Amino acid sequence: MAQLSNHKERIIGTHYWNPAYLIPLVEVIKTEYVSEETVSRTFEILRAGGKRPVLVQKDVPGFLANRLQHALFREAISIVEKGIATPQDVDEAIKYGFGMRVGISAPFEVMDMGGLDLTNNIHSYLFPYLEDTHQAQKLLTDHIAKGELGFKTSGHGFVERTQAEMDACNKNLVAQLIKVARALERL
């Protein structure tokens, strides 16, 4: 789009997170043509609207946060595929483990706090065992082939859920996001 524009310097991407009324993150994606003035003005507008913009220096697939999120999803699926844990236990481990601190102390803070030498030691030991597939995993594609898409197919997905359970999940997400935002003084 920017290549065909007469004002390439004014073309910029923004990616809001869902639900946008509760998640403050907006990824601001630079094109190769965008001016610093456009970037600065976009940040000003987003901040004035109560958003937390982050700059994605290059327009790459998944931008920034989806790349991180889906790396986690890939490993979560692998853990279930390999029989290490159930989907429910994976979710519990994240919700009641490192997931609790992610909104407060994110990866680079955690690595700096623990020591880069410790991070390196863990990476050296653990990385050979982490999932490194470059395609959708069989467990995921098998569910899709069976028409099990999660909430959009009456709760048939990785975990079977009733309508009441799905409603509770959606309600809980909103309620807990509000509580977290308030507790972290972000709302």
mmCIF file of C-alpha atoms in Angstrom:
data_model
loop_
_atom_site.group_PDB
_atom_site.id
_atom_site.type_symbol
_atom_site.label_atom_id
_atom_site.label_comp_id
_atom_site.label_asym_id
_atom_site.label_seq_id
_atom_site.Cartn_x
_atom_site.Cartn_y
_atom_site.Cartn_z
ATOM 1 C CA MET A 1 0.000 0.000 0.000
ATOM 2 C CA ALA A 2 2.764 2.430 0.934
ATOM 3 C CA GLN A 3 4.586 1.796 -2.339
ATOM 4 C CA LEU A 4 1.582 3.073 -4.320
ATOM 5 C CA SER A 5 0.904 6.058 -2.085
ATOM 6 C CA ASN A 6 1.837 9.618 -2.985
ATOM 7 C CA HIS A 7 2.635 10.219 0.695
ATOM 8 C CA LYS A 8 4.557 7.106 1.703
ATOM 9 C CA GLU A 9 5.915 8.933 4.726
ATOM 10 C CA ARG A 10 2.416 8.973 6.280
ATOM 11 C CA ILE A 11 1.679 5.238 5.987
ATOM 12 C CA ILE A 12 2.058 3.383 9.288
ATOM 13 C CA GLY A 13 0.576 0.208 10.722
ATOM 14 C CA THR A 14 -1.140 -0.202 14.083
ATOM 15 C CA HIS A 15 -2.147 -3.501 15.636
ATOM 16 C CA TYR A 16 -4.520 -3.355 18.599
ATOM 17 C CA TRP A 17 -4.888 -6.273 21.015
ATOM 18 C CA ASN A 18 -8.200 -7.919 21.822
ATOM 19 C CA PRO A 19 -10.210 -6.894 23.724
ATOM 20 C CA ALA A 20 -8.979 -3.451 22.693
ATOM 21 C CA TYR A 21 -11.028 -1.667 25.335
ATOM 22 C CA LEU A 22 -9.071 -3.505 28.069
ATOM 23 C CA ILE A 23 -5.688 -4.342 26.544
ATOM 24 C CA PRO A 24 -3.607 -1.175 26.308
ATOM 25 C CA LEU A 25 -0.958 -2.544 23.929
ATOM 26 C CA VAL A 26 -0.874 -1.241 20.371
ATOM 27 C CA GLU A 27 1.949 -2.315 18.109
ATOM 28 C CA VAL A 28 3.059 0.513 15.818
ATOM 29 C CA ILE A 29 4.662 -0.944 12.726
ATOM 30 C CA LYS A 30 7.098 1.106 10.697
ATOM 31 C CA THR A 31 7.209 0.861 6.952
ATOM 32 C CA GLU A 32 10.462 1.509 5.163
ATOM 33 C CA TYR A 33 9.040 4.852 4.038
ATOM 34 C CA VAL A 34 7.394 6.230 7.191
ATOM 35 C CA SER A 35 8.661 9.514 8.615
ATOM 36 C CA GLU A 36 9.724 9.916 12.232
ATOM 37 C CA GLU A 37 7.115 12.671 12.453
ATOM 38 C CA THR A 38 4.369 10.155 11.598
ATOM 39 C CA VAL A 39 5.740 7.693 14.149
ATOM 40 C CA SER A 40 5.892 10.371 16.858
ATOM 41 C CA ARG A 41 2.396 11.665 16.085
ATOM 42 C CA THR A 42 0.972 8.126 16.120
ATOM 43 C CA PHE A 43 2.527 7.523 19.548
ATOM 44 C CA GLU A 44 1.106 10.830 20.825
ATOM 45 C CA ILE A 45 -2.398 9.979 19.634
ATOM 46 C CA LEU A 46 -2.286 6.468 21.090
ATOM 47 C CA ARG A 47 -0.930 7.628 24.437
ATOM 48 C CA ALA A 48 -3.576 10.372 24.613
ATOM 49 C CA GLY A 49 -6.161 7.611 24.178
ATOM 50 C CA GLY A 50 -4.736 5.632 27.099
ATOM 51 C CA LYS A 51 -2.875 3.096 24.980
ATOM 52 C CA ARG A 52 0.665 1.715 25.433
ATOM 53 C CA PRO A 53 2.279 1.792 22.009
ATOM 54 C CA VAL A 54 5.409 -0.182 21.210
ATOM 55 C CA LEU A 55 7.469 0.335 18.087
ATOM 56 C CA VAL A 56 7.975 -2.560 15.700
ATOM 57 C CA GLN A 57 11.013 -1.459 13.692
ATOM 58 C CA LYS A 58 10.321 -3.807 10.767
ATOM 59 C CA ASP A 59 7.105 -5.046 9.178
ATOM 60 C CA VAL A 60 7.542 -8.781 9.803
ATOM 61 C CA PRO A 61 4.975 -11.597 10.013
ATOM 62 C CA GLY A 62 3.351 -11.580 13.448
ATOM 63 C CA PHE A 63 4.794 -8.170 14.283
ATOM 64 C CA LEU A 64 6.128 -8.382 17.869
ATOM 65 C CA ALA A 65 3.650 -9.721 20.416
ATOM 66 C CA ASN A 66 2.078 -12.419 18.223
ATOM 67 C CA ARG A 67 5.552 -13.818 17.535
ATOM 68 C CA LEU A 68 6.105 -14.130 21.282
ATOM 69 C CA GLN A 69 2.614 -15.457 21.970
ATOM 70 C CA HIS A 70 2.730 -18.094 19.245
ATOM 71 C CA ALA A 71 6.194 -19.280 20.272
ATOM 72 C CA LEU A 72 4.570 -20.053 23.631
ATOM 73 C CA PHE A 73 1.603 -21.712 21.897
ATOM 74 C CA ARG A 74 3.962 -23.892 19.827
ATOM 75 C CA GLU A 75 5.716 -25.149 22.950
ATOM 76 C CA ALA A 76 2.400 -25.655 24.772
ATOM 77 C CA ILE A 77 1.082 -27.824 21.924
ATOM 78 C CA SER A 78 4.354 -29.769 21.866
ATOM 79 C CA ILE A 79 4.126 -30.492 25.592
ATOM 80 C CA VAL A 80 0.636 -31.936 25.118
ATOM 81 C CA GLU A 81 1.599 -33.864 21.960
ATOM 82 C CA LYS A 82 4.530 -35.478 23.782
ATOM 83 C CA GLY A 83 2.359 -36.499 26.733
ATOM 84 C CA ILE A 84 4.233 -34.293 29.196
ATOM 85 C CA ALA A 85 1.056 -32.609 30.455
ATOM 86 C CA THR A 86 -2.612 -32.079 29.588
ATOM 87 C CA PRO A 87 -3.912 -28.827 28.058
ATOM 88 C CA GLN A 88 -5.522 -28.024 31.416
ATOM 89 C CA ASP A 89 -2.231 -28.489 33.305
ATOM 90 C CA VAL A 90 -0.316 -26.397 30.757
ATOM 91 C CA ASP A 91 -2.844 -23.590 31.223
ATOM 92 C CA GLU A 92 -2.672 -23.883 35.024
ATOM 93 C CA ALA A 93 1.161 -23.836 34.976
ATOM 94 C CA ILE A 94 1.120 -20.599 33.019
ATOM 95 C CA LYS A 95 -1.740 -18.915 34.894
ATOM 96 C CA TYR A 96 -0.366 -19.718 38.345
ATOM 97 C CA GLY A 97 3.345 -19.680 37.521
ATOM 98 C CA PHE A 98 5.346 -17.351 35.343
ATOM 99 C CA GLY A 99 2.165 -15.948 33.785
ATOM 100 C CA MET A 100 1.445 -14.123 37.031
ATOM 101 C CA ARG A 101 4.641 -12.134 36.776
ATOM 102 C CA VAL A 102 4.719 -11.525 33.014
ATOM 103 C CA GLY A 103 2.613 -8.363 33.253
ATOM 104 C CA ILE A 104 4.908 -7.032 35.946
ATOM 105 C CA SER A 105 8.356 -8.305 35.030
ATOM 106 C CA ALA A 106 8.774 -9.350 31.407
ATOM 107 C CA PRO A 107 11.537 -11.434 29.762
ATOM 108 C CA PHE A 108 14.418 -8.975 29.629
ATOM 109 C CA GLU A 109 13.779 -7.813 33.203
ATOM 110 C CA VAL A 110 13.599 -11.422 34.415
ATOM 111 C CA MET A 111 16.828 -12.323 32.605
ATOM 112 C CA ASP A 112 18.631 -9.263 33.961
ATOM 113 C CA MET A 113 17.305 -9.879 37.491
ATOM 114 C CA GLY A 114 18.313 -13.546 37.521
ATOM 115 C CA GLY A 115 21.602 -12.983 35.763
ATOM 116 C CA LEU A 116 22.506 -13.446 32.132
ATOM 117 C CA ASP A 117 24.887 -16.239 33.097
ATOM 118 C CA LEU A 118 21.999 -18.188 34.648
ATOM 119 C CA THR A 119 19.860 -17.491 31.567
ATOM 120 C CA ASN A 120 22.667 -18.773 29.360
ATOM 121 C CA ASN A 121 23.086 -21.916 31.468
ATOM 122 C CA ILE A 122 19.367 -22.680 31.261
ATOM 123 C CA HIS A 123 19.277 -21.973 27.508
ATOM 124 C CA SER A 124 22.297 -24.195 26.905
ATOM 125 C CA TYR A 125 20.632 -27.071 28.744
ATOM 126 C CA LEU A 126 17.001 -26.544 27.699
ATOM 127 C CA PHE A 127 17.000 -25.315 24.096
ATOM 128 C CA PRO A 128 17.808 -28.697 22.538
ATOM 129 C CA TYR A 129 14.569 -30.006 24.084
ATOM 130 C CA LEU A 130 12.257 -27.175 22.993
ATOM 131 C CA GLU A 131 9.964 -27.440 19.991
ATOM 132 C CA ASP A 132 11.463 -26.124 16.779
ATOM 133 C CA THR A 133 8.872 -27.080 14.196
ATOM 134 C CA HIS A 134 8.349 -24.716 11.296
ATOM 135 C CA GLN A 135 4.832 -25.866 10.491
ATOM 136 C CA ALA A 136 1.542 -26.261 12.278
ATOM 137 C CA GLN A 137 1.702 -29.214 14.644
ATOM 138 C CA LYS A 138 -0.229 -32.446 14.082
ATOM 139 C CA LEU A 139 -2.264 -32.123 17.280
ATOM 140 C CA LEU A 140 -3.544 -28.743 16.073
ATOM 141 C CA THR A 141 -4.208 -29.807 12.482
ATOM 142 C CA ASP A 142 -5.940 -33.010 13.635
ATOM 143 C CA HIS A 143 -8.425 -30.965 15.670
ATOM 144 C CA ILE A 144 -9.019 -28.679 12.705
ATOM 145 C CA ALA A 145 -9.539 -31.652 10.375
ATOM 146 C CA LYS A 146 -12.204 -32.967 12.764
ATOM 147 C CA GLY A 147 -13.941 -29.583 12.775
ATOM 148 C CA GLU A 148 -12.915 -28.948 16.389
ATOM 149 C CA LEU A 149 -12.092 -25.244 16.391
ATOM 150 C CA GLY A 150 -12.712 -24.402 20.038
ATOM 151 C CA PHE A 151 -15.377 -21.960 21.145
ATOM 152 C CA LYS A 152 -16.590 -21.346 17.593
ATOM 153 C CA THR A 153 -17.583 -25.032 17.280
ATOM 154 C CA SER A 154 -19.637 -25.386 20.468
ATOM 155 C CA GLY A 155 -16.619 -25.837 22.718
ATOM 156 C CA HIS A 156 -14.926 -28.663 20.835
ATOM 157 C CA GLY A 157 -11.198 -27.885 20.806
ATOM 158 C CA PHE A 158 -8.151 -28.922 22.773
ATOM 159 C CA VAL A 159 -10.457 -29.080 25.784
ATOM 160 C CA GLU A 160 -14.177 -29.954 25.608
ATOM 161 C CA ARG A 161 -16.255 -27.169 27.146
ATOM 162 C CA THR A 162 -19.968 -26.711 27.677
ATOM 163 C CA GLN A 163 -21.718 -23.478 26.699
ATOM 164 C CA ALA A 164 -21.792 -22.514 30.373
ATOM 165 C CA GLU A 165 -18.024 -23.094 30.656
ATOM 166 C CA MET A 166 -17.347 -21.020 27.540
ATOM 167 C CA ASP A 167 -19.551 -18.205 28.836
ATOM 168 C CA ALA A 168 -17.708 -18.353 32.153
ATOM 169 C CA CYS A 169 -14.322 -18.229 30.368
ATOM 170 C CA ASN A 170 -15.314 -15.129 28.415
ATOM 171 C CA LYS A 171 -16.809 -13.408 31.463
ATOM 172 C CA ASN A 172 -13.800 -14.357 33.584
ATOM 173 C CA LEU A 173 -11.360 -12.989 30.993
ATOM 174 C CA VAL A 174 -12.965 -9.566 31.040
ATOM 175 C CA ALA A 175 -13.394 -9.498 34.827
ATOM 176 C CA GLN A 176 -9.836 -10.621 35.514
ATOM 177 C CA LEU A 177 -8.329 -8.231 32.956
ATOM 178 C CA ILE A 178 -10.117 -5.390 34.728
ATOM 179 C CA LYS A 179 -8.826 -6.581 38.121
ATOM 180 C CA VAL A 180 -5.269 -6.935 36.808
ATOM 181 C CA ALA A 181 -5.360 -3.524 35.153
ATOM 182 C CA ARG A 182 -6.629 -1.946 38.371
ATOM 183 C CA ALA A 183 -4.113 -3.778 40.538
ATOM 184 C CA LEU A 184 -1.279 -2.695 38.276
ATOM 185 C CA GLU A 185 -2.731 0.831 38.168
ATOM 186 C CA ARG A 186 -3.203 0.600 34.408
ATOM 187 C CA LEU A 187 -6.922 1.343 34.349
#
